[in-house]
Every structure is written in structure tokens, then in C-alpha cells.
PDB file of C-alpha atoms in Angstrom:
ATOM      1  CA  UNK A   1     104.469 116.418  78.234  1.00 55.00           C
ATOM      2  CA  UNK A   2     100.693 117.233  78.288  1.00 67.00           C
ATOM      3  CA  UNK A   3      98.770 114.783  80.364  1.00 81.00           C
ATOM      4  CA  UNK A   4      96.404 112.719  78.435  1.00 90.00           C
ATOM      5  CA  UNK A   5      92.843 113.018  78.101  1.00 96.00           C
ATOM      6  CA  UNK A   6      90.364 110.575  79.506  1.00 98.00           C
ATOM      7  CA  UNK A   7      89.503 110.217  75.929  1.00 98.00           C
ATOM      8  CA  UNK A   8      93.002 109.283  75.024  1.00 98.00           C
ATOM      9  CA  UNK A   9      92.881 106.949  77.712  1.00 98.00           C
ATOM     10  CA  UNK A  10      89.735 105.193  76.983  1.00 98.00           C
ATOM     11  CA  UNK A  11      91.378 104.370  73.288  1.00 98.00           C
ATOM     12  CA  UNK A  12      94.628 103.402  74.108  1.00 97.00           C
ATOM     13  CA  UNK A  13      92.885 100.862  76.646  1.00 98.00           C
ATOM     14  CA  UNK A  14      90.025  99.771  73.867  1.00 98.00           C
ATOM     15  CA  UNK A  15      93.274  99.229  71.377  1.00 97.00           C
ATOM     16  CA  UNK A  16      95.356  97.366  73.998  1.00 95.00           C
ATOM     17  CA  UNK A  17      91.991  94.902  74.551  1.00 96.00           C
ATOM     18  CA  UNK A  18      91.522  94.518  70.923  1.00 95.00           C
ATOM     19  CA  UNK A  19      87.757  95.844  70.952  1.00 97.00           C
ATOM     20  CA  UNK A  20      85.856  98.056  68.493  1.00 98.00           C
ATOM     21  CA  UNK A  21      83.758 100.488  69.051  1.00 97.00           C
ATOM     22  CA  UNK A  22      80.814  99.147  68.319  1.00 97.00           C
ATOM     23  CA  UNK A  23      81.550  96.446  70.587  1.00 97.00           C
ATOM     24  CA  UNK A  24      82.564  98.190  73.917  1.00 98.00           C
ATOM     25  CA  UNK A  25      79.238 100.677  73.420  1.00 98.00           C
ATOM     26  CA  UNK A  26      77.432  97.978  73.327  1.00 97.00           C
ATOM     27  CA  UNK A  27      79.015  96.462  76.199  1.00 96.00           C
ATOM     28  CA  UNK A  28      78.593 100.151  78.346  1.00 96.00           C
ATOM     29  CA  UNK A  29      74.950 100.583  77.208  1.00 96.00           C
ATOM     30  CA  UNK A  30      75.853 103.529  75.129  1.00 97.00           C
ATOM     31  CA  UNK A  31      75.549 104.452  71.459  1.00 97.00           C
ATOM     32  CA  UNK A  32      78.817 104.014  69.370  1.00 97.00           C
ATOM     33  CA  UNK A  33      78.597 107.639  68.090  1.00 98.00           C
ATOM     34  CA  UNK A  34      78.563 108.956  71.886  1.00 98.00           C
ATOM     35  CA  UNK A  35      81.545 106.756  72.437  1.00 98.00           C
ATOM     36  CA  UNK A  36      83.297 108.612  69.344  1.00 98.00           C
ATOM     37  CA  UNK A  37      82.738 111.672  70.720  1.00 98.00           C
ATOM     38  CA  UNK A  38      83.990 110.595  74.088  1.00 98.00           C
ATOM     39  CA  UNK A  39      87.201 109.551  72.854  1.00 98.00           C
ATOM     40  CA  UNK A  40      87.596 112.595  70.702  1.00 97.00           C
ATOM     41  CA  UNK A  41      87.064 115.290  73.252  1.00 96.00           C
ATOM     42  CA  UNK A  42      83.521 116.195  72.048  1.00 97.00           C
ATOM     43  CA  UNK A  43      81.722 114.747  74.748  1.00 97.00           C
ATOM     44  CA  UNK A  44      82.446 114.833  78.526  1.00 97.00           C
ATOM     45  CA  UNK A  45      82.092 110.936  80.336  1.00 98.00           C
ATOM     46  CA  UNK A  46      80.097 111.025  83.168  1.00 98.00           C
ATOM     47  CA  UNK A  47      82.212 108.913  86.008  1.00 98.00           C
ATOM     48  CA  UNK A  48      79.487 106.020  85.996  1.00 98.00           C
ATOM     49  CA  UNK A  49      80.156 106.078  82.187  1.00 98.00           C
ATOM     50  CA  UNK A  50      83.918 105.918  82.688  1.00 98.00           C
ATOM     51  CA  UNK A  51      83.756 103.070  85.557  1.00 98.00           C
ATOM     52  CA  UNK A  52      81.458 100.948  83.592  1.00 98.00           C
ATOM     53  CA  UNK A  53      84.164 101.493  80.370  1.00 98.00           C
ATOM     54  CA  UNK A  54      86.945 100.768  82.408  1.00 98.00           C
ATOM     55  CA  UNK A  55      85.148  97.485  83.808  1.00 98.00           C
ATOM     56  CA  UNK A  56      84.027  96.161  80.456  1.00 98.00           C
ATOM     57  CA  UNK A  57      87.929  96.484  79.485  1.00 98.00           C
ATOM     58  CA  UNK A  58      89.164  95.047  82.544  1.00 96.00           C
ATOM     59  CA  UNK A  59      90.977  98.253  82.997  1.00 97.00           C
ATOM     60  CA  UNK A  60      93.174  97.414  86.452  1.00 96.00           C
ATOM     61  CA  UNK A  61      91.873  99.595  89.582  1.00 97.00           C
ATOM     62  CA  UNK A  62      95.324 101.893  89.254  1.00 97.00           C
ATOM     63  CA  UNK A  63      94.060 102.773  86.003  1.00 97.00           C
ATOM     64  CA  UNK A  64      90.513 103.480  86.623  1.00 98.00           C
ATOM     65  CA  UNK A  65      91.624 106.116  89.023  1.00 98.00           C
ATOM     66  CA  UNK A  66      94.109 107.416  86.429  1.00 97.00           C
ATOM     67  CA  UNK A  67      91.015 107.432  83.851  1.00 98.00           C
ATOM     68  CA  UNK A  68      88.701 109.623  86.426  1.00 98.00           C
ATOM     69  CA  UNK A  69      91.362 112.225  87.272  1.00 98.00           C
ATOM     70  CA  UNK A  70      91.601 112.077  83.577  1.00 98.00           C
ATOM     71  CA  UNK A  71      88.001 113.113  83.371  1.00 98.00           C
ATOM     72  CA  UNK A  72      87.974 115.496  86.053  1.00 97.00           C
ATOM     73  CA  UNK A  73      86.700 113.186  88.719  1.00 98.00           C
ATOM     74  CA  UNK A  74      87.980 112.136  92.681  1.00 98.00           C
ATOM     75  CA  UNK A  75      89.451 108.781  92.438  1.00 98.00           C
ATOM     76  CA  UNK A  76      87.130 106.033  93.590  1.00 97.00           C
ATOM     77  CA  UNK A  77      89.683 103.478  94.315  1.00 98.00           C
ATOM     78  CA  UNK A  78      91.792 103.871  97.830  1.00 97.00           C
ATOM     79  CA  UNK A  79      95.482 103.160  97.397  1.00 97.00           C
ATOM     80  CA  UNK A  80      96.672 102.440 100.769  1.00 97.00           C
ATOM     81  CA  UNK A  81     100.338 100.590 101.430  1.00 97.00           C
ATOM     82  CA  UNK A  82     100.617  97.284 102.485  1.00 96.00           C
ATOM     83  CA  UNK A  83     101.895  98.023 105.759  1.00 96.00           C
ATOM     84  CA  UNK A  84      98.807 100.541 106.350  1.00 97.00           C
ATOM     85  CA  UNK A  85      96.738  99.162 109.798  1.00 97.00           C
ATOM     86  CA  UNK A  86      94.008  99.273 107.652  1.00 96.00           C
ATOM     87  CA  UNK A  87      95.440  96.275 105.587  1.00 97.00           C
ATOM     88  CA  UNK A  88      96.643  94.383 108.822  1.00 98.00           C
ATOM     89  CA  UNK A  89      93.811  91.515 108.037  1.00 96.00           C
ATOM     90  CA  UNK A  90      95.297  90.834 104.387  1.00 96.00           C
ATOM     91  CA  UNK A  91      98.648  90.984 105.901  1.00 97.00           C
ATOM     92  CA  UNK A  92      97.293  88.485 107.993  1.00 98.00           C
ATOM     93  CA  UNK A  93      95.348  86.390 105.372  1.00 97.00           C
ATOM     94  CA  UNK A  94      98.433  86.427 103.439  1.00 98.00           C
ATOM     95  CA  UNK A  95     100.820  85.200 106.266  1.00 97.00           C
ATOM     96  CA  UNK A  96      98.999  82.656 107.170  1.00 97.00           C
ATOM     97  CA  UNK A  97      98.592  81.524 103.774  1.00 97.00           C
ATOM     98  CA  UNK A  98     102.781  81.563 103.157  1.00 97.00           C
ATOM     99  CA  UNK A  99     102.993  80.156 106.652  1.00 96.00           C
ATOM    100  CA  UNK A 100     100.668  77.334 105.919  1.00 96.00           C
ATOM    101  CA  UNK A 101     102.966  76.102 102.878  1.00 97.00           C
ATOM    102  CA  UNK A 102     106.097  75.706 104.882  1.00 96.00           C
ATOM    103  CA  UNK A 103     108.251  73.852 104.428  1.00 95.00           C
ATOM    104  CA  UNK A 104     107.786  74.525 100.973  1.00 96.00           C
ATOM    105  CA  UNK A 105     108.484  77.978  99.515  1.00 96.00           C
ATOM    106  CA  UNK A 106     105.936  80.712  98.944  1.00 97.00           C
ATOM    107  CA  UNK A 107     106.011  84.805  98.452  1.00 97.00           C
ATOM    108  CA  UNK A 108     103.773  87.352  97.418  1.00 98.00           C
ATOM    109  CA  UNK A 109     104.390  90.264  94.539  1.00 98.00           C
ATOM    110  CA  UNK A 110     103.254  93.570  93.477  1.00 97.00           C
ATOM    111  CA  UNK A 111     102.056  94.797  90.443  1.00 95.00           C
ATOM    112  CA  UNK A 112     106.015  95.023  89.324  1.00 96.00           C
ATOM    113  CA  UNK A 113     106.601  91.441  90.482  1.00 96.00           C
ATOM    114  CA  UNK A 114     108.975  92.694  93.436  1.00 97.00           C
ATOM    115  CA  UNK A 115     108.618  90.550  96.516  1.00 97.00           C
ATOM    116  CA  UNK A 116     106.862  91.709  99.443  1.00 97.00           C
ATOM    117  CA  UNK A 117     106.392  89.042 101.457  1.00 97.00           C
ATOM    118  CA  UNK A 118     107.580  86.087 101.668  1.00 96.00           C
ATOM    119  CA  UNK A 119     107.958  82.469 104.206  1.00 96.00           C
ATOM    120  CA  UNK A 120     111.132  81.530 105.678  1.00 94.00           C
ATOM    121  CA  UNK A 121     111.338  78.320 103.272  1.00 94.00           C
ATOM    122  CA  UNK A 122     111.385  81.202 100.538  1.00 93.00           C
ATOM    123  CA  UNK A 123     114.907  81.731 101.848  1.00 86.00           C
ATOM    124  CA  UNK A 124     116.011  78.463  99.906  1.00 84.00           C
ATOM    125  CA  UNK A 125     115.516  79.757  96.738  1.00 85.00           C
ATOM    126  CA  UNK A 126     118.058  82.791  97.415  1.00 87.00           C
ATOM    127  CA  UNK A 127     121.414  80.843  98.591  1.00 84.00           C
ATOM    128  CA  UNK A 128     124.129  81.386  97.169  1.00 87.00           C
ATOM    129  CA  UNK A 129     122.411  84.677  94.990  1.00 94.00           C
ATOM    130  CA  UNK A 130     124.480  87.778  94.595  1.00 95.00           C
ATOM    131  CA  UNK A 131     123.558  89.665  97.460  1.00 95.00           C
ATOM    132  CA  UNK A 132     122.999  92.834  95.449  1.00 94.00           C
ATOM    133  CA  UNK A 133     119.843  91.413  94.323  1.00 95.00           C
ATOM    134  CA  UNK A 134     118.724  91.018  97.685  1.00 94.00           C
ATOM    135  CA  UNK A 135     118.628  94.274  98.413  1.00 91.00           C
ATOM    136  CA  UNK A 136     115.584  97.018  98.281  1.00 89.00           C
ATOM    137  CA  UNK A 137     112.860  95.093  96.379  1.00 89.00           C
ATOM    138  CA  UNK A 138     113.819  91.615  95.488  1.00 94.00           C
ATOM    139  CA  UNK A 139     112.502  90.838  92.100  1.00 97.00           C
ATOM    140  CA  UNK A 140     110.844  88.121  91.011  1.00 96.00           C
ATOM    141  CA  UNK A 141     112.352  88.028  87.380  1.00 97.00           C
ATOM    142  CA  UNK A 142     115.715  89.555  88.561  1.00 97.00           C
ATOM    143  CA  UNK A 143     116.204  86.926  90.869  1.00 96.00           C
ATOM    144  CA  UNK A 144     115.270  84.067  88.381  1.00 96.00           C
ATOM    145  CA  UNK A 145     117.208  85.390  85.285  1.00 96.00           C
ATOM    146  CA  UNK A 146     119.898  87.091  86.062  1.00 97.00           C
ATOM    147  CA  UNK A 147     123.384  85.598  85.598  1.00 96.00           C
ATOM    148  CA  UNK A 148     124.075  86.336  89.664  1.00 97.00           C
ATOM    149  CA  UNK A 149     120.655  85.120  90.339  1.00 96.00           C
ATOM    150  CA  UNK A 150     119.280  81.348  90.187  1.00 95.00           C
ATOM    151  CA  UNK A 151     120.288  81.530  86.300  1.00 95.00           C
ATOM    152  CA  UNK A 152     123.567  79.070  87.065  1.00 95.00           C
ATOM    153  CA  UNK A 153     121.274  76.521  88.874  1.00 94.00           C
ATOM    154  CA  UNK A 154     118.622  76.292  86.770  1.00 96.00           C
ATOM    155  CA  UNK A 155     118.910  73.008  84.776  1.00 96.00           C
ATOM    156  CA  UNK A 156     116.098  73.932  82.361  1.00 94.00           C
ATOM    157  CA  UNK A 157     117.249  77.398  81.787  1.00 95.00           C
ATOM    158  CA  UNK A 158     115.824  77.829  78.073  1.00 93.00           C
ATOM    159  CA  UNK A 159     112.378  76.356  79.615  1.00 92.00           C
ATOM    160  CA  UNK A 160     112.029  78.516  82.679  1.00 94.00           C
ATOM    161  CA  UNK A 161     113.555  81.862  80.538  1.00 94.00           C
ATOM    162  CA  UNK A 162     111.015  81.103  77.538  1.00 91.00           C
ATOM    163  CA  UNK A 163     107.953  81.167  79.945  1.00 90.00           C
ATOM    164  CA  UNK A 164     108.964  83.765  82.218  1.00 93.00           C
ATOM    165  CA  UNK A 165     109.801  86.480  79.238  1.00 93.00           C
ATOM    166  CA  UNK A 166     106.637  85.252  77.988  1.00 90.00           C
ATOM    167  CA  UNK A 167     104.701  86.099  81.087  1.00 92.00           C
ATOM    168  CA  UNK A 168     106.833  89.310  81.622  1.00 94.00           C
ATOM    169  CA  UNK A 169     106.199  90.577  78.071  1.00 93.00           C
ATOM    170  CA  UNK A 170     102.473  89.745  78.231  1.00 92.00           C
ATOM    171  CA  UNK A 171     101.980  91.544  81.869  1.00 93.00           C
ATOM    172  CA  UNK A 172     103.906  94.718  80.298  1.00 94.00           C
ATOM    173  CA  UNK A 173     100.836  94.236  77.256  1.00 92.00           C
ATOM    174  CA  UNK A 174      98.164  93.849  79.326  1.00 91.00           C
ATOM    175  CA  UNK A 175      98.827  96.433  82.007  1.00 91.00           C
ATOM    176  CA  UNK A 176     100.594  99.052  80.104  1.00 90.00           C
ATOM    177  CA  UNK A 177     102.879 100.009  82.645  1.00 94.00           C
ATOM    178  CA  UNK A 178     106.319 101.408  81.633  1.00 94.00           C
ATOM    179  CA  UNK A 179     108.060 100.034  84.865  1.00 96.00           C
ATOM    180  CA  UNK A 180     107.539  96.324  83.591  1.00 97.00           C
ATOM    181  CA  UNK A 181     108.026  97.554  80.475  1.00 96.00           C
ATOM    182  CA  UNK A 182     111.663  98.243  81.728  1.00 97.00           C
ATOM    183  CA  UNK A 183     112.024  95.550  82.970  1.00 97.00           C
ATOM    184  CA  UNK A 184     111.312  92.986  80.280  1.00 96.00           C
ATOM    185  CA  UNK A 185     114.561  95.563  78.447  1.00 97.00           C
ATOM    186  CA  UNK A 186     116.606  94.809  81.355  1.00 97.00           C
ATOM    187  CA  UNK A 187     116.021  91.211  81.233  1.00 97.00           C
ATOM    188  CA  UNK A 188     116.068  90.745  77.337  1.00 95.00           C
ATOM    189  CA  UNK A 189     119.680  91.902  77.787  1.00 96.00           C
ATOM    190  CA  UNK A 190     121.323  89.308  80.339  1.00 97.00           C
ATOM    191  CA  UNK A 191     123.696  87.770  78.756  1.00 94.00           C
ATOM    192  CA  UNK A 192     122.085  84.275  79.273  1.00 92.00           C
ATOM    193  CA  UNK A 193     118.802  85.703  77.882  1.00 94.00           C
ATOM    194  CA  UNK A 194     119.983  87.760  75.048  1.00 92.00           C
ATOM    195  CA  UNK A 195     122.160  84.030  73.717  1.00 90.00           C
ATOM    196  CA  UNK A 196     119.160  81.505  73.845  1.00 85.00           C
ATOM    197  CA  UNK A 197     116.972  84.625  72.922  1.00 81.00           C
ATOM    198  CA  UNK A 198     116.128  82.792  69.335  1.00 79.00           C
ATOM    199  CA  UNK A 199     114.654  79.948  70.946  1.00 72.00           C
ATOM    200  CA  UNK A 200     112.937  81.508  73.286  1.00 66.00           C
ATOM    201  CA  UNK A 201     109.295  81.601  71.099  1.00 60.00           C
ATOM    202  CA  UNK A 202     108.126  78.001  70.411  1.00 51.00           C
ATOM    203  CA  UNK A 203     108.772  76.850  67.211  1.00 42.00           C
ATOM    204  CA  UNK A 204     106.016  76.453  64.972  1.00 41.00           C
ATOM    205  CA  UNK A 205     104.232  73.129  65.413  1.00 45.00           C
ATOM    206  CA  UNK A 206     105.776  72.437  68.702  1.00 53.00           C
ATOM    207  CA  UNK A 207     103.323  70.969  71.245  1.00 53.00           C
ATOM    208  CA  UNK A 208     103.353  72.797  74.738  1.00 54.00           C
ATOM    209  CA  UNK A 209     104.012  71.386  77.482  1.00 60.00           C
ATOM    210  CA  UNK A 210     101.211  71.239  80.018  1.00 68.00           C
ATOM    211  CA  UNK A 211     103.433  73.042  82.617  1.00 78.00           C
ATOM    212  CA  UNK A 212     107.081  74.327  82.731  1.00 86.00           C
ATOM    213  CA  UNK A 213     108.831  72.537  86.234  1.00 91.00           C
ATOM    214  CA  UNK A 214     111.053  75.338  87.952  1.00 94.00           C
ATOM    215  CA  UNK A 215     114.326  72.116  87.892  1.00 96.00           C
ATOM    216  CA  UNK A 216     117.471  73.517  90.061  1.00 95.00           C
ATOM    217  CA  UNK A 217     120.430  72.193  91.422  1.00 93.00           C
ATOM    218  CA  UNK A 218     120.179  71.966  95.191  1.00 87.00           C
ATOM    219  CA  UNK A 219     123.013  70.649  97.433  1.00 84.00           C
ATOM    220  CA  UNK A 220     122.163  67.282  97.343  1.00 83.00           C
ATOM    221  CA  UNK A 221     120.656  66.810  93.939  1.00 86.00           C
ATOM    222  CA  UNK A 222     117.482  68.409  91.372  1.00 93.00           C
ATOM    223  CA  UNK A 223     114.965  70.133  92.969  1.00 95.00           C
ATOM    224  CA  UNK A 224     111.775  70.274  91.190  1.00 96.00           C
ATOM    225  CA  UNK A 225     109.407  72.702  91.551  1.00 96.00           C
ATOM    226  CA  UNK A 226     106.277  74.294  89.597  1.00 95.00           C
ATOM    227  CA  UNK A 227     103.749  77.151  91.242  1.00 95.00           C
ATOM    228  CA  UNK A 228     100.581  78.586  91.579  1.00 95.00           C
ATOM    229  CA  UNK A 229      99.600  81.688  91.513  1.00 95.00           C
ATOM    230  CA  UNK A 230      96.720  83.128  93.736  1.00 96.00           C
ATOM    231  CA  UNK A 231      94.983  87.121  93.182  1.00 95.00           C
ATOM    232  CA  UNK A 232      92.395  88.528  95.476  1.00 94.00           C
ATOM    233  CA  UNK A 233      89.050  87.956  94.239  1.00 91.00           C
ATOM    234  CA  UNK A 234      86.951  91.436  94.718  1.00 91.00           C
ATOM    235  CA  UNK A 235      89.734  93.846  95.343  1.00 94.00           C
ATOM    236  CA  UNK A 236      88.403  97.976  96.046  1.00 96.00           C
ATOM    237  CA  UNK A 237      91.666  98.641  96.689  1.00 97.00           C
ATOM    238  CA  UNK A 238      94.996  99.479  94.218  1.00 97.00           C
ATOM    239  CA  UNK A 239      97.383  98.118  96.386  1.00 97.00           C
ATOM    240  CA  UNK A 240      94.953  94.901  96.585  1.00 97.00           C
ATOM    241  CA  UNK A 241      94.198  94.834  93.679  1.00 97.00           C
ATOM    242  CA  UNK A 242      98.072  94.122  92.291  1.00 97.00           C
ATOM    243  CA  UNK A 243      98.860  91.847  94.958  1.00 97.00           C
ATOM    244  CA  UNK A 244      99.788  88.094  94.278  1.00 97.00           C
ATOM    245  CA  UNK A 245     100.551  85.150  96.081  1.00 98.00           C
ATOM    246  CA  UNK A 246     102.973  83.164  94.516  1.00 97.00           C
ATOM    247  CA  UNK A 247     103.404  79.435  96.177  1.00 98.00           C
ATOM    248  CA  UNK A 248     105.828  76.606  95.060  1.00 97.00           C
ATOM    249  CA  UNK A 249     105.234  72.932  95.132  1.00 97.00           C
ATOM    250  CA  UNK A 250     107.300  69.774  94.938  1.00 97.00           C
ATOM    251  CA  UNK A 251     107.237  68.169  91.484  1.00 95.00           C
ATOM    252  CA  UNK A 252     107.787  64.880  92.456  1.00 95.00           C
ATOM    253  CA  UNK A 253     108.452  62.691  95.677  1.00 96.00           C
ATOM    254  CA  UNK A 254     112.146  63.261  95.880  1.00 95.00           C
ATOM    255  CA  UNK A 255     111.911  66.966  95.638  1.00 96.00           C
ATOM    256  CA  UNK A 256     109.642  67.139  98.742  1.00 96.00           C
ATOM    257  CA  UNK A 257     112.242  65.017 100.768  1.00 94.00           C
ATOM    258  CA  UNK A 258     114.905  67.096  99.744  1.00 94.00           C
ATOM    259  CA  UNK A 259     112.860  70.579 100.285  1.00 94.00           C
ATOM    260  CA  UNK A 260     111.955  68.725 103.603  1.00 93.00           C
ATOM    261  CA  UNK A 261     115.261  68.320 104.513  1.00 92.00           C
ATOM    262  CA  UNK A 262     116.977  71.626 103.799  1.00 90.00           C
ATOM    263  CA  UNK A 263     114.070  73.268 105.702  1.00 91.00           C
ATOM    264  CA  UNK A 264     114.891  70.862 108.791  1.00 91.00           C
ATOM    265  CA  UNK A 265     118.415  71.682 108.388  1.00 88.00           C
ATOM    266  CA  UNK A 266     117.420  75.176 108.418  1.00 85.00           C
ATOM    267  CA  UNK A 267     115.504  75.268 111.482  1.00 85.00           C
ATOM    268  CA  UNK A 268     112.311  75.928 109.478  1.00 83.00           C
ATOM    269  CA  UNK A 269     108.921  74.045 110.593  1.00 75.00           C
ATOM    270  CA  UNK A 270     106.455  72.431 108.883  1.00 70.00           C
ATOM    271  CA  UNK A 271     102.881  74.416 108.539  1.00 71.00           C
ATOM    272  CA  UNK A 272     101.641  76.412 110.986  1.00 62.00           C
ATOM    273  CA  UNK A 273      98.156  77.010 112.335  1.00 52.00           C
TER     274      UNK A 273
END
């Protein structure tokens, strides 16, 4: 399959944002014909041209790099792993910001939503899980929907499915990438997803709620929990750039005594410095 053009590129992006012509040439500072001709071959980008397209579309760095290789151009954007020494002080930043949460429950994701870090009061949210999710990259939506997963505890399954294919479906829209793509497939097919799967859009008129509590069944009783999530604000880097920082807090008062608790119990501490 022939690779696609940067031109190719540049439209399938302006489509996926919704955005005329007209519009993003205005945006770049160009003239809407030279954008034409841009997208249809006739005209070669110049890679300031190309960056300041890919920035007006909110193109993610992976993709900008894609778009100059496209175009004939060195990638501008490094793409080092997480476990590179040059990334020790995020590694850092990030550990100290999971460690900080204890004894409440906090990981961080990639682009694909696969957990690759994580604190020790994450490990309560994985008991009792088939182990064959735990293995290789632990996914976030795997390990949420799937009938081995947290599925059986969850005691607002519809709830926690309806927002979570949601947010799956519209981070496969936004980002274009085939993997998550996949992966919203995969999960549209468990058997717990695929039966509630009519009720999983709001109906029409419904009010929203203002935020969807993650409710489980924990040893002694519901645990309550809802998240925030946290993105690096001026990333130059791919790897970066992707990166989240998913931490969980306590709904109520009895749900932080009972997190509390099971962290005592297992020999986790509260925050560190």
C-alpha cells in the first residue's frame, strides 16, 4: 500500500477537525488556493508551512512527524522511551506525583491507554482480575470492561461502560490511530458490552450527570471513586506528548476509610515526600 502524501495527510486531518479550507488558510497565513494545491500534490509545503498546519489542527506530535516525512522533511519531534535517561526527570515528576496520592490509587497511560506506571495503592483496583490481563501492557479499558476484569464488581456497570466507550470511541476520532481503533472493536464485543450496548448512548432528553463515580464492590462494602486526568503542558517530545496521569479519588467519606484501610492492610503508606 502506497504511503500517503503529505497532502493526503493534511486533508484527512482538516476532515477529521471539521475545518474548511478557507478557514485553516486563514488560520496558517496562507491563501486558500495555495492550500488546494498543497493538498492536491501541486504544490510542495515548506516544513514551517506544514508545522504551523499541523498546529492550527492540533495535529498530535506523532503525527506532525508522520506529516514531515510525508513531505520529505527530518522529523522535528524526538521520540525517546520512557525508560530513556534522558526522561529520568519526568519519570521522576511522575512518581512523585503517583506517590503523593497514596493511599489512594493513581497510574499513568500511553497514547493506547496501556498502563505504564502506576502506585502501589493502584494494586487495589486489580484483585481478584484474571491474571492474563495483567500481563505485558495492562490496559486501561481491558481491565475496566472486560468480563475477567473489574466488569463483575462494578455496581454501575451501564454508567462506567457508557462513558468509557464514549471516551474510547472519541480518542480513536480524534487521534486517528488504528490501534485504539482496535480496541474500541475488541471492547464493543465483550459480552457485557455488546448486551447493554443499546443503552449505552444517552437517550434523547436525558440530563447528564455532572460526573460518572467509578462504584465497586470492595471486601467490606462500595467503593466510590471518580478521577482526574492530568497531560503535560508543553510537550517536544512524542512519547511526552501521549503520556497521562490518571489519579483516583474517594467519592465520599466512607470510601476514603475503606481505601484507607485496605492500603493499611496492605502495607501501603500514606503520601510520600
Amino acid at each position: 500500500m502506497p504511503r500517503a502524501s503529505v497532502g493526503d495527510l493534511i486533508r484527512e486531518w482538516r476532515v477529521r477537525r471539521r475545518r474548511s479550507q478557507m478557514d485553516l488558510a486563514l488560520d496558517a497565513g496562507v491563501s486558500t488556493r495555495h492550500l488546494s494545491f498543497v493538498e492536491t500534490g501541486r504544490a510542495r509545503p515548506s516544513p514551517e508551512l506544514v508545522l504551523a498546519l499541523a498546529r492550527h489542527l492540533d495535529v498530535p506530535l506523532r503525527d506532525r512527524n508522520t506529516m514531515l516525512l510525508a513531505a520529505g522533511y527530518a522529523p522535528r519531534f524526538s521520540h525517546r522511551p520512557l525508560d530513556d535517561a534522558a526522561m529520568a526527570p519526568i519519570r521522576a515528576s511522575i512518581q512523585r506525583m503517583l506517590d503523593a496520592h497514596l493511599p489512594y490509587p493513581g497510574l499513568a497511560v500511553d497514547r493506547g491507554w496501556n498502563m505504564v506506571m502506576a502506585n502501589e495503592a493502584a494494586l487495589l483496583l486489580t484483585a481478584g482480575v484474571d491474571p492474563a490481563l495483567l500481563e505485558g501492557h495492562v490496559n486501561v479499558y481491558r481491565l475496566t470492561l472486560h468480563p475477567g476484569g473489574l466488569a463483575p464488581r462494578l455496581l454501575n456497570f451501564t454508567d462506567v461502560a457508557a462513558y468509557a466507550v464514549e471516551q474510547l470511541r472519541r480518542s480513536a476520532a480524534t487521534t486517528g490511530d488504528p490501534g485504539l481503533a482496535r480496541l474500541l472493536e475488541e471492547v464493543l464485543a465483550y459480552p457485557d458490552v455488546a448486551r447493554i450496548r443499546p443503552l449505552l448512548d444517552l437517550a434523547e432528553g436525558d440530563e447528564p450527570p455532572l460526573l460518572v463515580p467509578f462504584r465497586m464492590a470492595g471486601p467490606t462494602g462500595e467503593i466510590s471513586l471518580f478521577t482526574t486526568i492530568t497531560t503535560f503542558g508543553t510537550p517536544m517530545d512524542v512519547t511526552l506528548d501521549e503520556l497521562a496521569v490518571e489519579l483516583f479519588y474517594p467519592a465520599d467519606e466512607a470510601s476514603a476509610a475503606t481505601l484507607r484501610d485496605l492500603a493499611s492492610a496492605m502495607g501501603i503508606a500514606g503520601p510520600r515526600a
